[in-house]
Amino acid sequence: MGVVLSMEEGKRGAASIAALVNLTRADMGRVNELILSKAGSDVEMIPEVANHLISSGGKRLRPMLTLASAQMFGYSGDSHVKLAASVEFMHTATLLHDDVVDESGLRRGKQTARMIWGNQASVLVGDFLLGQAFRMMVEVGSLDCLDILSAAATVIAEGEVMQLGVAKNLETTEDDYLSVIKAKTAALFSAAAEVGPVIAEAGRTDRAALRSYGVNLGLAFQLIDDALDYGGSAQDLGKNVGDDFREGKVTLPVILSYRRGSGEERAFWRRAIEQNESGDTELEHALGLMAKHGAIGDTVARARHFGGIARDALAPLRNSPHKTALLDVIEFCVNRVN
Amino acid sequence: MGVVLSMEEGKRGAASIAALVNLTRADMGRVNELILSKAGSDVEMIPEVANHLISSGGKRLRPMLTLASAQMFGYSGDSHVKLAASVEFMHTATLLHDDVVDESGLRRGKQTARMIWGNQASVLVGDFLLGQAFRMMVEVGSLDCLDILSAAATVIAEGEVMQLGVAKNLETTEDDYLSVIKAKTAALFSAAAEVGPVIAEAGRTDRAALRSYGVNLGLAFQLIDDALDYGGSAQDLGKNVGDDFREGKVTLPVILSYRRGSGEERAFWRRAIEQNESGDTELEHALGLMAKHGAIGDTVARARHFGGIARDALAPLRNSPHKTALLDVIEFCVNRVN
């Protein structure tokens, strides 16, 4: 079924997040405590729904970025822990709402909250977590951080709405697609990385470096995510291979295959994406067309392109274990299996 | 069909918001401009969906409370306009999500956004407006206001989740019901009223007075709303009479009728609320039982109780046109027809 990334690359990817994990281990312990505590409520259903997703084994990459980017500029206070938890709550809220919007059945290999508690609870607990995220930011009291993160919240929602317009629309260009993933995914990576130097009172150049690192890392991350939807296995992904195909999502592998395809191939894509003829047989055929046109390989190549920009964004910063760890994250994202 | 409030009371109510409207007219012009501008986005669907609800003729009571409560303490800056717009956006976001959660077809006499653009757009545009609300608060830069409004956002979501638990549950007590409406409705009235004195740098006593006024006004407002669902006409309400009944919502008129009813009557309520036997015939019967037990009248009496507390909350403040206008709002809420 067209597994594109070799195991070797996968292992290298899996290894390369280790430095970030090690550097942020102690602080992440506090972030995880804070997450559990702030997901609490006297309203019983809230912690139930929230913890279902919180405990589902996400990597917590975004809060680790916040912690590392604060540490690397010598930050010694407590606020980065609260900001990191805020960032993870913003992400969790988005996932809860996404699953409702996409009508998803599985997330990270588990039933989605909406399948267990219904769409209603998913929408409202998402709203609760977003509220809690803002409360933690307000506790930190940095208007600059509030500005960055509230702007990100708006942009993420814009990206999700843009994505509705892109769904089932094969006239979507690569540029349209990039606008969507920049808003829905890269904006939060960027905000997560930028609030580190801000809370550490680093200079404008350092802020700009981390912001640029974050946005390009986020683009690479989402491109690989969209490639993996056609190239991984359900176990690796925690979701079903071909989910995007069945939902008629127009991601870059589809865009490239459609644009590079013959008239007959385009007719196939229209039936599959626009008319929901997207069963197992069609998925098999789609994977064949992607292989023929190098669509997955080129999606990964685009990810490497943005990974390179992220790398250069950090280049001017002095060497440190944190800088090395953040550079490793780029490799992890570009080479990851899940 | 049991219209409980006489036309005379209705007219008195309609007249009594006039002072508030007059005092805030100039500022509300700026709030409305800001609302239109901040509902804008390059993503076309966002202003479409947002303006559908924004232009649907809500009274904008909450932002007027913010403006009046800032003016009455001599505030002369611009921030109250932004805070008022934030409050209205928080409210609009909640309505968009509510309609998805309740699967509502009509709101203020118009089709709901979810019927026209789907649940997906309603969830995401709600998220966008909430993000924009926070951005405006951040622009104002008052951490105290951010604290009040972000706490309200969390509490509102908690209230909505609580309401899910109350739905179709006839064991709900009056206390449970009060907890729900305090969170889902009164919290935003309270925040809207409190940020006025905060931004005007009034003292703690003034803040406490407006907060107490807001929460009790909100309780009265929601109680009347729930009474009107069994006592108004579709044209007055902008929604269908008996919507709550058909959705199996356990509001105070139902709670009182159920508790005061005979065994046979309770069996009727169980079939209606728990087993969805809630057609026009059942609604007619329900209205008869409510009349028999004085359930609507006593719901209105509870509203008057909280209205009285709101009135006393303002008592220590020196007399002013603003104080008079805010007192009038209590009468408006308790006596309103729509």
mmCIF file of N, CA and C in Angstrom, chain B residues 229-320:
data_model
loop_
_atom_site.group_PDB
_atom_site.id
_atom_site.type_symbol
_atom_site.label_atom_id
_atom_site.label_comp_id
_atom_site.label_asym_id
_atom_site.label_seq_id
_atom_site.Cartn_x
_atom_site.Cartn_y
_atom_site.Cartn_z
ATOM 1 N N ASP B 229 -40.995 30.925 26.402
ATOM 2 C CA ASP B 229 -41.024 29.793 25.486
ATOM 3 C C ASP B 229 -42.361 29.059 25.568
ATOM 4 N N TYR B 230 -43.085 29.237 26.674
ATOM 5 C CA TYR B 230 -44.411 28.633 26.815
ATOM 6 C C TYR B 230 -45.521 29.687 26.784
ATOM 7 N N GLY B 231 -45.101 30.970 26.683
ATOM 8 C CA GLY B 231 -46.131 31.987 26.821
ATOM 9 C C GLY B 231 -46.202 33.012 25.720
ATOM 10 N N GLY B 232 -45.229 33.080 24.825
ATOM 11 C CA GLY B 232 -45.252 34.087 23.768
ATOM 12 C C GLY B 232 -45.792 33.505 22.478
ATOM 13 N N SER B 233 -45.715 34.255 21.409
ATOM 14 C CA SER B 233 -46.052 33.720 20.093
ATOM 15 C C SER B 233 -44.771 33.726 19.261
ATOM 16 N N ALA B 234 -44.748 32.914 18.207
ATOM 17 C CA ALA B 234 -43.515 32.761 17.418
ATOM 18 C C ALA B 234 -43.016 34.111 16.916
ATOM 19 N N GLN B 235 -43.955 35.004 16.548
ATOM 20 C CA GLN B 235 -43.553 36.290 15.997
ATOM 21 C C GLN B 235 -42.838 37.139 17.058
ATOM 22 N N ASP B 236 -43.372 37.129 18.261
ATOM 23 C CA ASP B 236 -42.753 37.892 19.335
ATOM 24 C C ASP B 236 -41.365 37.356 19.674
ATOM 25 N N LEU B 237 -41.275 36.052 19.726
ATOM 26 C CA LEU B 237 -40.065 35.409 20.223
ATOM 27 C C LEU B 237 -38.963 35.315 19.184
ATOM 28 N N GLY B 238 -39.347 35.311 17.924
ATOM 29 C CA GLY B 238 -38.374 34.986 16.902
ATOM 30 C C GLY B 238 -38.000 33.519 16.963
ATOM 31 N N LYS B 239 -38.747 32.761 17.698
ATOM 32 C CA LYS B 239 -38.587 31.305 17.641
ATOM 33 C C LYS B 239 -39.964 30.682 17.847
ATOM 34 N N ASN B 240 -40.049 29.399 17.733
ATOM 35 C CA ASN B 240 -41.350 28.751 17.847
ATOM 36 C C ASN B 240 -41.715 28.532 19.303
ATOM 37 N N VAL B 241 -42.977 28.813 19.655
ATOM 38 C CA VAL B 241 -43.459 28.495 21.001
ATOM 39 C C VAL B 241 -43.322 26.994 21.209
ATOM 40 N N GLY B 242 -42.828 26.624 22.367
ATOM 41 C CA GLY B 242 -42.728 25.203 22.668
ATOM 42 C C GLY B 242 -41.451 24.551 22.157
ATOM 43 N N ASP B 243 -40.502 25.354 21.630
ATOM 44 C CA ASP B 243 -39.218 24.796 21.184
ATOM 45 C C ASP B 243 -38.545 24.016 22.309
ATOM 46 N N ASP B 244 -38.506 24.631 23.484
ATOM 47 C CA ASP B 244 -37.871 23.968 24.624
ATOM 48 C C ASP B 244 -38.565 22.643 24.935
ATOM 49 N N PHE B 245 -39.892 22.651 24.842
ATOM 50 C CA PHE B 245 -40.695 21.444 25.102
ATOM 51 C C PHE B 245 -40.327 20.344 24.118
ATOM 52 N N ARG B 246 -40.311 20.705 22.840
ATOM 53 C CA ARG B 246 -40.004 19.712 21.805
ATOM 54 C C ARG B 246 -38.579 19.185 21.928
ATOM 55 N N GLU B 247 -37.658 20.043 22.413
ATOM 56 C CA GLU B 247 -36.262 19.597 22.569
ATOM 57 C C GLU B 247 -36.036 18.857 23.880
ATOM 58 N N GLY B 248 -37.084 18.762 24.697
ATOM 59 C CA GLY B 248 -36.945 18.057 25.978
ATOM 60 C C GLY B 248 -36.116 18.823 26.995
ATOM 61 N N LYS B 249 -36.078 20.161 26.843
ATOM 62 C CA LYS B 249 -35.326 20.978 27.803
ATOM 63 C C LYS B 249 -36.096 21.076 29.113
ATOM 64 N N VAL B 250 -35.377 20.864 30.202
ATOM 65 C CA VAL B 250 -36.035 20.923 31.499
ATOM 66 C C VAL B 250 -35.786 22.304 32.103
ATOM 67 N N THR B 251 -36.681 23.233 31.776
ATOM 68 C CA THR B 251 -36.585 24.593 32.313
ATOM 69 C C THR B 251 -37.537 24.719 33.498
ATOM 70 N N LEU B 252 -37.499 25.872 34.163
ATOM 71 C CA LEU B 252 -38.259 25.985 35.411
ATOM 72 C C LEU B 252 -39.767 25.738 35.261
ATOM 73 N N PRO B 253 -40.424 26.230 34.202
ATOM 74 C CA PRO B 253 -41.858 25.918 34.081
ATOM 75 C C PRO B 253 -42.130 24.412 34.106
ATOM 76 N N VAL B 254 -41.248 23.633 33.503
ATOM 77 C CA VAL B 254 -41.417 22.170 33.506
ATOM 78 C C VAL B 254 -41.110 21.608 34.893
ATOM 79 N N ILE B 255 -40.027 22.081 35.490
ATOM 80 C CA ILE B 255 -39.629 21.586 36.816
ATOM 81 C C ILE B 255 -40.761 21.786 37.825
ATOM 82 N N LEU B 256 -41.335 22.990 37.814
ATOM 83 C CA LEU B 256 -42.398 23.275 38.781
ATOM 84 C C LEU B 256 -43.645 22.431 38.500
ATOM 85 N N SER B 257 -44.010 22.319 37.232
ATOM 86 C CA SER B 257 -45.205 21.538 36.880
ATOM 87 C C SER B 257 -45.015 20.074 37.249
ATOM 88 N N TYR B 258 -43.844 19.540 36.983
ATOM 89 C CA TYR B 258 -43.556 18.138 37.273
ATOM 90 C C TYR B 258 -43.621 17.881 38.778
ATOM 91 N N ARG B 259 -42.983 18.736 39.550
ATOM 92 C CA ARG B 259 -42.914 18.532 40.994
ATOM 93 C C ARG B 259 -44.276 18.702 41.664
ATOM 94 N N ARG B 260 -45.070 19.609 41.115
ATOM 95 C CA ARG B 260 -46.369 19.881 41.724
ATOM 96 C C ARG B 260 -47.464 18.948 41.189
ATOM 97 N N GLY B 261 -47.133 18.124 40.186
ATOM 98 C CA GLY B 261 -48.147 17.336 39.499
ATOM 99 C C GLY B 261 -48.516 16.045 40.212
ATOM 100 N N SER B 262 -49.641 15.453 39.811
ATOM 101 C CA SER B 262 -50.072 14.142 40.310
ATOM 102 C C SER B 262 -49.213 13.064 39.652
ATOM 103 N N GLY B 263 -49.355 11.825 40.123
ATOM 104 C CA GLY B 263 -48.629 10.700 39.523
ATOM 105 C C GLY B 263 -48.905 10.598 38.031
ATOM 106 N N GLU B 264 -50.174 10.800 37.686
ATOM 107 C CA GLU B 264 -50.568 10.710 36.278
ATOM 108 C C GLU B 264 -49.903 11.814 35.457
ATOM 109 N N GLU B 265 -49.863 13.022 36.048
ATOM 110 C CA GLU B 265 -49.250 14.147 35.346
ATOM 111 C C GLU B 265 -47.736 13.932 35.154
ATOM 112 N N ARG B 266 -47.116 13.385 36.178
ATOM 113 C CA ARG B 266 -45.671 13.126 36.056
ATOM 114 C C ARG B 266 -45.384 12.114 34.958
ATOM 115 N N ALA B 267 -46.282 11.125 34.853
ATOM 116 C CA ALA B 267 -46.120 10.128 33.784
ATOM 117 C C ALA B 267 -46.203 10.822 32.418
ATOM 118 N N PHE B 268 -47.132 11.791 32.312
ATOM 119 C CA PHE B 268 -47.222 12.568 31.069
ATOM 120 C C PHE B 268 -45.898 13.284 30.782
ATOM 121 N N TRP B 269 -45.339 13.953 31.811
ATOM 122 C CA TRP B 269 -44.087 14.698 31.608
ATOM 123 C C TRP B 269 -42.941 13.764 31.207
ATOM 124 N N ARG B 270 -42.941 12.553 31.812
ATOM 125 C CA ARG B 270 -41.877 11.609 31.445
ATOM 126 C C ARG B 270 -41.993 11.203 29.981
ATOM 127 N N ARG B 271 -43.241 10.934 29.545
ATOM 128 C CA ARG B 271 -43.405 10.568 28.125
ATOM 129 C C ARG B 271 -42.992 11.734 27.219
ATOM 130 N N ALA B 272 -43.359 12.930 27.643
ATOM 131 C CA ALA B 272 -43.104 14.102 26.792
ATOM 132 C C ALA B 272 -41.608 14.441 26.736
ATOM 133 N N ILE B 273 -40.990 14.532 27.908
ATOM 134 C CA ILE B 273 -39.620 15.039 27.973
ATOM 135 C C ILE B 273 -38.592 13.927 27.730
ATOM 136 N N GLU B 274 -38.843 12.752 28.305
ATOM 137 C CA GLU B 274 -37.838 11.691 28.199
ATOM 138 C C GLU B 274 -38.028 10.837 26.953
ATOM 139 N N GLN B 275 -39.295 10.734 26.493
ATOM 140 C CA GLN B 275 -39.536 9.843 25.350
ATOM 141 C C GLN B 275 -40.031 10.590 24.112
ATOM 142 N N ASN B 276 -39.847 11.912 24.143
ATOM 143 C CA ASN B 276 -40.115 12.724 22.944
ATOM 144 C C ASN B 276 -41.547 12.664 22.449
ATOM 145 N N GLU B 277 -42.505 12.336 23.317
ATOM 146 C CA GLU B 277 -43.907 12.448 22.883
ATOM 147 C C GLU B 277 -44.327 13.900 23.099
ATOM 148 N N SER B 278 -43.891 14.745 22.178
ATOM 149 C CA SER B 278 -44.014 16.185 22.411
ATOM 150 C C SER B 278 -44.520 16.906 21.173
ATOM 151 N N GLY B 279 -45.621 16.415 20.630
ATOM 152 C CA GLY B 279 -46.269 17.061 19.485
ATOM 153 C C GLY B 279 -47.162 18.208 19.943
ATOM 154 N N ASP B 280 -47.963 18.734 19.029
ATOM 155 C CA ASP B 280 -48.822 19.878 19.328
ATOM 156 C C ASP B 280 -49.856 19.546 20.403
ATOM 157 N N THR B 281 -50.416 18.338 20.349
ATOM 158 C CA THR B 281 -51.415 17.939 21.346
ATOM 159 C C THR B 281 -50.790 17.926 22.733
ATOM 160 N N GLU B 282 -49.593 17.339 22.812
ATOM 161 C CA GLU B 282 -48.912 17.259 24.099
ATOM 162 C C GLU B 282 -48.545 18.660 24.600
ATOM 163 N N LEU B 283 -48.122 19.532 23.683
ATOM 164 C CA LEU B 283 -47.781 20.906 24.076
ATOM 165 C C LEU B 283 -49.011 21.595 24.679
ATOM 166 N N GLU B 284 -50.153 21.410 24.027
ATOM 167 C CA GLU B 284 -51.400 21.991 24.522
ATOM 168 C C GLU B 284 -51.681 21.494 25.949
ATOM 169 N N HIS B 285 -51.511 20.184 26.141
ATOM 170 C CA HIS B 285 -51.743 19.598 27.460
ATOM 171 C C HIS B 285 -50.743 20.153 28.487
ATOM 172 N N ALA B 286 -49.500 20.277 28.056
ATOM 173 C CA ALA B 286 -48.455 20.796 28.946
ATOM 174 C C ALA B 286 -48.805 22.216 29.397
ATOM 175 N N LEU B 287 -49.270 23.038 28.449
ATOM 176 C CA LEU B 287 -49.642 24.420 28.787
ATOM 177 C C LEU B 287 -50.782 24.433 29.797
ATOM 178 N N GLY B 288 -51.718 23.492 29.643
ATOM 179 C CA GLY B 288 -52.812 23.374 30.600
ATOM 180 C C GLY B 288 -52.306 23.036 31.998
ATOM 181 N N LEU B 289 -51.363 22.102 32.070
ATOM 182 C CA LEU B 289 -50.810 21.717 33.381
ATOM 183 C C LEU B 289 -50.041 22.874 34.005
ATOM 184 N N MET B 290 -49.321 23.608 33.180
ATOM 185 C CA MET B 290 -48.579 24.762 33.688
ATOM 186 C C MET B 290 -49.528 25.804 34.275
ATOM 187 N N ALA B 291 -50.630 26.026 33.564
ATOM 188 C CA ALA B 291 -51.627 26.989 34.045
ATOM 189 C C ALA B 291 -52.217 26.510 35.370
ATOM 190 N N LYS B 292 -52.556 25.216 35.421
ATOM 191 C CA LYS B 292 -53.155 24.621 36.621
ATOM 192 C C LYS B 292 -52.267 24.824 37.850
ATOM 193 N N HIS B 293 -50.937 24.665 37.663
ATOM 194 C CA HIS B 293 -50.019 24.730 38.800
ATOM 195 C C HIS B 293 -49.353 26.099 38.948
ATOM 196 N N GLY B 294 -49.754 27.039 38.140
ATOM 197 C CA GLY B 294 -49.161 28.377 38.228
ATOM 198 C C GLY B 294 -47.668 28.391 37.917
ATOM 199 N N ALA B 295 -47.227 27.480 37.043
ATOM 200 C CA ALA B 295 -45.787 27.317 36.812
ATOM 201 C C ALA B 295 -45.174 28.507 36.076
ATOM 202 N N ILE B 296 -45.921 29.076 35.132
ATOM 203 C CA ILE B 296 -45.382 30.228 34.396
ATOM 204 C C ILE B 296 -45.363 31.449 35.309
ATOM 205 N N GLY B 297 -46.479 31.652 35.992
ATOM 206 C CA GLY B 297 -46.560 32.793 36.907
ATOM 207 C C GLY B 297 -45.457 32.743 37.955
ATOM 208 N N ASP B 298 -45.180 31.553 38.482
ATOM 209 C CA ASP B 298 -44.149 31.450 39.508
ATOM 210 C C ASP B 298 -42.743 31.577 38.924
ATOM 211 N N THR B 299 -42.578 31.196 37.657
ATOM 212 C CA THR B 299 -41.282 31.425 37.004
ATOM 213 C C THR B 299 -41.043 32.931 36.880
ATOM 214 N N VAL B 300 -42.088 33.645 36.493
ATOM 215 C CA VAL B 300 -41.984 35.108 36.398
ATOM 216 C C VAL B 300 -41.738 35.704 37.795
ATOM 217 N N ALA B 301 -42.370 35.117 38.814
ATOM 218 C CA ALA B 301 -42.158 35.608 40.182
ATOM 219 C C ALA B 301 -40.698 35.434 40.603
ATOM 220 N N ARG B 302 -40.107 34.285 40.221
ATOM 221 C CA ARG B 302 -38.670 34.084 40.509
ATOM 222 C C ARG B 302 -37.844 35.159 39.807
ATOM 223 N N ALA B 303 -38.200 35.462 38.578
ATOM 224 C CA ALA B 303 -37.474 36.498 37.836
ATOM 225 C C ALA B 303 -37.565 37.834 38.575
ATOM 226 N N ARG B 304 -38.756 38.133 39.089
ATOM 227 C CA ARG B 304 -38.920 39.383 39.838
ATOM 228 C C ARG B 304 -38.053 39.383 41.096
ATOM 229 N N HIS B 305 -37.931 38.219 41.718
ATOM 230 C CA HIS B 305 -37.061 38.082 42.901
ATOM 231 C C HIS B 305 -35.624 38.505 42.568
ATOM 232 N N PHE B 306 -35.089 37.959 41.473
ATOM 233 C CA PHE B 306 -33.707 38.309 41.111
ATOM 234 C C PHE B 306 -33.621 39.750 40.609
ATOM 235 N N GLY B 307 -34.684 40.194 39.934
ATOM 236 C CA GLY B 307 -34.728 41.593 39.512
ATOM 237 C C GLY B 307 -34.614 42.523 40.718
ATOM 238 N N GLY B 308 -35.277 42.144 41.816
ATOM 239 C CA GLY B 308 -35.204 42.934 43.047
ATOM 240 C C GLY B 308 -33.789 42.999 43.604
ATOM 241 N N ILE B 309 -33.087 41.864 43.540
ATOM 242 C CA ILE B 309 -31.700 41.850 44.034
ATOM 243 C C ILE B 309 -30.826 42.748 43.162
ATOM 244 N N ALA B 310 -31.057 42.680 41.854
ATOM 245 C CA ALA B 310 -30.288 43.532 40.935
ATOM 246 C C ALA B 310 -30.515 45.007 41.268
ATOM 247 N N ARG B 311 -31.788 45.330 41.552
ATOM 248 C CA ARG B 311 -32.152 46.702 41.915
ATOM 249 C C ARG B 311 -31.412 47.150 43.177
ATOM 250 N N ASP B 312 -31.435 46.292 44.194
ATOM 251 C CA ASP B 312 -30.758 46.637 45.449
ATOM 252 C C ASP B 312 -29.242 46.728 45.282
ATOM 253 N N ALA B 313 -28.708 45.959 44.339
ATOM 254 C CA ALA B 313 -27.253 46.008 44.118
ATOM 255 C C ALA B 313 -26.819 47.410 43.721
ATOM 256 N N LEU B 314 -27.695 48.111 42.976
ATOM 257 C CA LEU B 314 -27.349 49.467 42.523
ATOM 258 C C LEU B 314 -27.728 50.547 43.536
ATOM 259 N N ALA B 315 -28.490 50.148 44.549
ATOM 260 C CA ALA B 315 -29.029 51.138 45.490
ATOM 261 C C ALA B 315 -27.979 52.084 46.086
ATOM 262 N N PRO B 316 -26.808 51.575 46.495
ATOM 263 C CA PRO B 316 -25.838 52.485 47.130
ATOM 264 C C PRO B 316 -25.228 53.510 46.176
ATOM 265 N N LEU B 317 -25.340 53.296 44.870
ATOM 266 C CA LEU B 317 -24.696 54.216 43.927
ATOM 267 C C LEU B 317 -25.482 55.521 43.854
ATOM 268 N N ARG B 318 -24.764 56.618 43.638
ATOM 269 C CA ARG B 318 -25.472 57.898 43.578
ATOM 270 C C ARG B 318 -26.372 57.941 42.344
ATOM 271 N N ASN B 319 -27.440 58.690 42.444
ATOM 272 C CA ASN B 319 -28.399 58.766 41.343
ATOM 273 C C ASN B 319 -27.773 59.418 40.116
ATOM 274 N N SER B 320 -28.135 58.910 38.967
ATOM 275 C CA SER B 320 -27.633 59.445 37.702
ATOM 276 C C SER B 320 -28.546 58.918 36.608
#
